[in-house]
Amino acid sequence: MNMDARKGPQREMQLAQHIKEMAELIDQTERLHLVAGLMQHWGEQRRQLGLGASIGSQMGTIMEWKGSAPRTGASGARILVSGAGLDHAAAEVDAAVTELARRDERGATLAKLAELRYMELATIRVQMREVGLGEHADRTYRNWVKALHLQVFSVLAARAGRVRQQTVRRVG
């Protein structure tokens, strides 16, 4: 094992610790805005690509790009080779919403609200009706949206936590 290979896990742990410390500096309002932005990105990705993660033919890519598809750009925002589905950020939000839907009745309602709000771009009145809120329950609706963002944030934080960063070492 060379020196660069040992620095990899240490660097990842330092990065995870830095992200955790920065998350503590960001107030709750800022977190909710960040999650709302991620969920908007997720909705756009799902509307454009759906859940299909099929790999297109190489000839189709060559014809579309007149050669090989570009592989440059910011991480998570680049064009995926052969249109291979959601990018990483959208896939994580999709997994978080799916986990919410499987939890309990409230989680299923929050997941339905997420799909209506970010994927289908339904009006607020339609969202309220589909979720089962009264027509004049605007404050309750905003509380449900806030709960949705907090739940998605907590699932995303759990999925990106320190437990995911460590490898398991079995000693014989």
Short mmCIF file of C-alpha atoms in Angstrom, two decimals:
data_model
loop_
_atom_site.label_atom_id
_atom_site.label_comp_id
_atom_site.label_asym_id
_atom_site.label_seq_id
_atom_site.Cartn_x
_atom_site.Cartn_y
_atom_site.Cartn_z
CA MET A 1 0.00 0.00 0.00
CA ASN A 2 1.58 3.27 -1.04
CA MET A 3 1.36 6.60 0.81
CA ASP A 4 -1.37 8.03 -1.45
CA ALA A 5 -3.68 5.07 -0.80
CA ARG A 6 -3.41 5.64 2.99
CA LYS A 7 -4.16 9.34 2.66
CA GLY A 8 -7.47 8.62 0.88
CA PRO A 9 -9.50 7.40 3.90
CA GLN A 10 -7.87 9.98 6.20
CA ARG A 11 -8.73 12.76 3.76
CA GLU A 12 -12.31 11.50 3.52
CA MET A 13 -12.64 11.49 7.31
CA GLN A 14 -11.26 15.02 7.54
CA LEU A 15 -13.68 16.15 4.85
CA ALA A 16 -16.62 14.49 6.64
CA GLN A 17 -15.63 16.17 9.92
CA HIS A 18 -15.34 19.53 8.14
CA ILE A 19 -18.79 19.12 6.61
CA LYS A 20 -20.23 18.23 10.02
CA GLU A 21 -18.63 21.29 11.62
CA MET A 22 -19.89 23.53 8.83
CA ALA A 23 -23.40 22.08 9.19
CA GLU A 24 -23.37 23.13 12.85
CA LEU A 25 -22.57 26.69 11.76
CA ILE A 26 -25.49 26.87 9.33
CA ASP A 27 -28.73 27.87 11.02
CA GLN A 28 -31.96 25.94 10.53
CA THR A 29 -33.44 28.44 8.07
CA GLU A 30 -30.39 28.14 5.84
CA ARG A 31 -30.58 24.33 6.01
CA LEU A 32 -34.22 24.42 4.95
CA HIS A 33 -33.37 26.62 1.97
CA LEU A 34 -30.55 24.26 0.98
CA VAL A 35 -32.84 21.23 1.23
CA ALA A 36 -35.53 23.04 -0.78
CA GLY A 37 -32.94 23.70 -3.50
CA LEU A 38 -31.89 20.05 -3.51
CA MET A 39 -35.51 18.96 -3.75
CA GLN A 40 -36.12 21.34 -6.67
CA HIS A 41 -33.10 19.83 -8.39
CA TRP A 42 -34.49 16.35 -7.67
CA GLY A 43 -37.85 17.31 -9.14
CA GLU A 44 -36.24 18.66 -12.31
CA GLN A 45 -34.14 15.53 -12.71
CA ARG A 46 -37.13 13.24 -12.19
CA ARG A 47 -39.27 15.22 -14.66
CA GLN A 48 -36.52 15.10 -17.30
CA LEU A 49 -35.20 11.59 -16.76
CA GLY A 50 -37.80 9.73 -14.72
CA LEU A 51 -36.51 6.69 -12.91
CA GLY A 52 -34.98 5.19 -16.02
CA ALA A 53 -31.35 4.38 -15.57
CA SER A 54 -30.87 2.59 -18.83
CA ILE A 55 -27.70 2.95 -20.78
CA GLY A 56 -28.21 4.19 -24.32
CA SER A 57 -26.35 2.76 -27.25
CA GLN A 58 -22.85 3.94 -27.98
CA MET A 59 -23.83 4.75 -31.54
CA GLY A 60 -26.62 7.04 -30.26
CA THR A 61 -24.10 8.95 -28.16
CA ILE A 62 -21.71 9.25 -31.09
CA MET A 63 -24.50 10.53 -33.33
CA GLU A 64 -25.80 13.00 -30.73
CA TRP A 65 -22.41 14.47 -29.78
CA LYS A 66 -20.60 13.83 -33.08
CA GLY A 67 -18.10 11.80 -31.12
CA SER A 68 -17.71 11.00 -27.45
CA ALA A 69 -19.93 12.83 -24.93
CA PRO A 70 -18.19 15.54 -22.86
CA ARG A 71 -17.11 14.44 -19.40
CA THR A 72 -16.25 17.82 -17.92
CA GLY A 73 -18.20 20.07 -15.59
CA ALA A 74 -19.02 20.51 -11.93
CA SER A 75 -19.56 17.32 -9.99
CA GLY A 76 -23.20 16.28 -10.07
CA ALA A 77 -24.05 18.72 -12.85
CA ARG A 78 -22.26 17.15 -15.77
CA ILE A 79 -23.93 15.21 -18.53
CA LEU A 80 -23.94 11.56 -17.65
CA VAL A 81 -22.37 9.24 -20.15
CA SER A 82 -25.09 7.69 -22.34
CA GLY A 83 -27.85 9.29 -20.22
CA ALA A 84 -27.45 6.95 -17.26
CA GLY A 85 -30.17 8.42 -15.01
CA LEU A 86 -30.24 10.74 -12.00
CA ASP A 87 -27.09 12.43 -10.78
CA HIS A 88 -25.78 11.71 -7.29
CA ALA A 89 -27.54 14.56 -5.48
CA ALA A 90 -30.91 13.78 -7.04
CA ALA A 91 -30.47 10.06 -6.37
CA GLU A 92 -29.79 10.75 -2.67
CA VAL A 93 -32.90 12.93 -2.37
CA ASP A 94 -34.89 10.25 -4.21
CA ALA A 95 -33.66 7.64 -1.73
CA ALA A 96 -34.58 9.94 1.18
CA VAL A 97 -38.11 10.49 -0.13
CA THR A 98 -38.52 6.76 -0.73
CA GLU A 99 -37.37 6.05 2.83
CA LEU A 100 -39.90 8.57 4.10
CA ALA A 101 -42.67 6.86 2.15
CA ARG A 102 -41.85 3.52 3.77
CA ARG A 103 -41.76 4.77 7.38
CA ASP A 104 -45.36 5.28 8.43
CA GLU A 105 -48.55 7.03 7.40
CA ARG A 106 -47.15 10.51 8.07
CA GLY A 107 -44.00 9.71 6.09
CA ALA A 108 -46.11 8.47 3.18
CA THR A 109 -48.07 11.73 3.26
CA LEU A 110 -44.83 13.75 3.29
CA ALA A 111 -43.49 11.74 0.34
CA LYS A 112 -46.72 12.36 -1.55
CA LEU A 113 -46.40 16.08 -0.80
CA ALA A 114 -42.81 16.01 -2.10
CA GLU A 115 -43.90 14.41 -5.36
CA LEU A 116 -46.79 16.84 -5.81
CA ARG A 117 -44.72 19.89 -4.91
CA TYR A 118 -41.44 19.20 -6.71
CA MET A 119 -42.12 16.63 -9.45
CA GLU A 120 -45.63 17.46 -10.62
CA LEU A 121 -45.40 21.19 -9.76
CA ALA A 122 -49.02 21.11 -8.59
CA THR A 123 -50.59 24.29 -7.23
CA ILE A 124 -50.71 24.77 -3.48
CA ARG A 125 -54.48 24.19 -3.41
CA VAL A 126 -54.11 20.89 -5.27
CA GLN A 127 -51.30 19.83 -2.93
CA MET A 128 -53.43 20.67 0.11
CA ARG A 129 -56.43 18.77 -1.25
CA GLU A 130 -54.38 15.67 -2.16
CA VAL A 131 -52.65 15.59 1.22
CA GLY A 132 -55.96 16.02 3.03
CA LEU A 133 -55.66 19.55 4.42
CA GLY A 134 -58.54 22.00 4.60
CA GLU A 135 -58.82 24.73 2.01
CA HIS A 136 -57.92 27.56 4.43
CA ALA A 137 -55.15 25.72 6.27
CA ASP A 138 -52.29 27.72 4.77
CA ARG A 139 -50.26 27.75 7.98
CA THR A 140 -50.70 23.99 8.38
CA TYR A 141 -49.54 23.50 4.80
CA ARG A 142 -46.38 25.53 5.45
CA ASN A 143 -45.76 23.45 8.58
CA TRP A 144 -46.07 20.25 6.50
CA VAL A 145 -43.58 21.59 3.95
CA LYS A 146 -41.17 22.51 6.75
CA ALA A 147 -41.59 19.03 8.26
CA LEU A 148 -40.90 17.53 4.83
CA HIS A 149 -37.67 19.50 4.49
CA LEU A 150 -36.56 18.63 8.02
CA GLN A 151 -37.26 14.93 7.50
CA VAL A 152 -35.43 14.85 4.17
CA PHE A 153 -32.50 16.69 5.75
CA SER A 154 -32.34 14.20 8.62
CA VAL A 155 -32.39 11.24 6.23
CA LEU A 156 -29.71 12.83 4.04
CA ALA A 157 -27.58 13.55 7.10
CA ALA A 158 -27.94 9.96 8.28
CA ARG A 159 -27.03 8.64 4.83
CA ALA A 160 -23.91 10.84 4.68
CA GLY A 161 -22.90 10.35 8.32
CA ARG A 162 -19.63 9.12 9.72
CA VAL A 163 -20.89 5.55 9.76
CA ARG A 164 -20.98 5.53 5.95
CA GLN A 165 -17.43 6.89 5.76
CA GLN A 166 -15.77 4.11 7.76
CA THR A 167 -14.84 0.68 6.56
CA VAL A 168 -15.48 -2.43 8.61
CA ARG A 169 -12.40 -4.31 9.68
CA ARG A 170 -12.83 -7.87 10.75
CA VAL A 171 -10.08 -9.29 12.89
CA GLY A 172 -9.68 -13.05 12.86
#
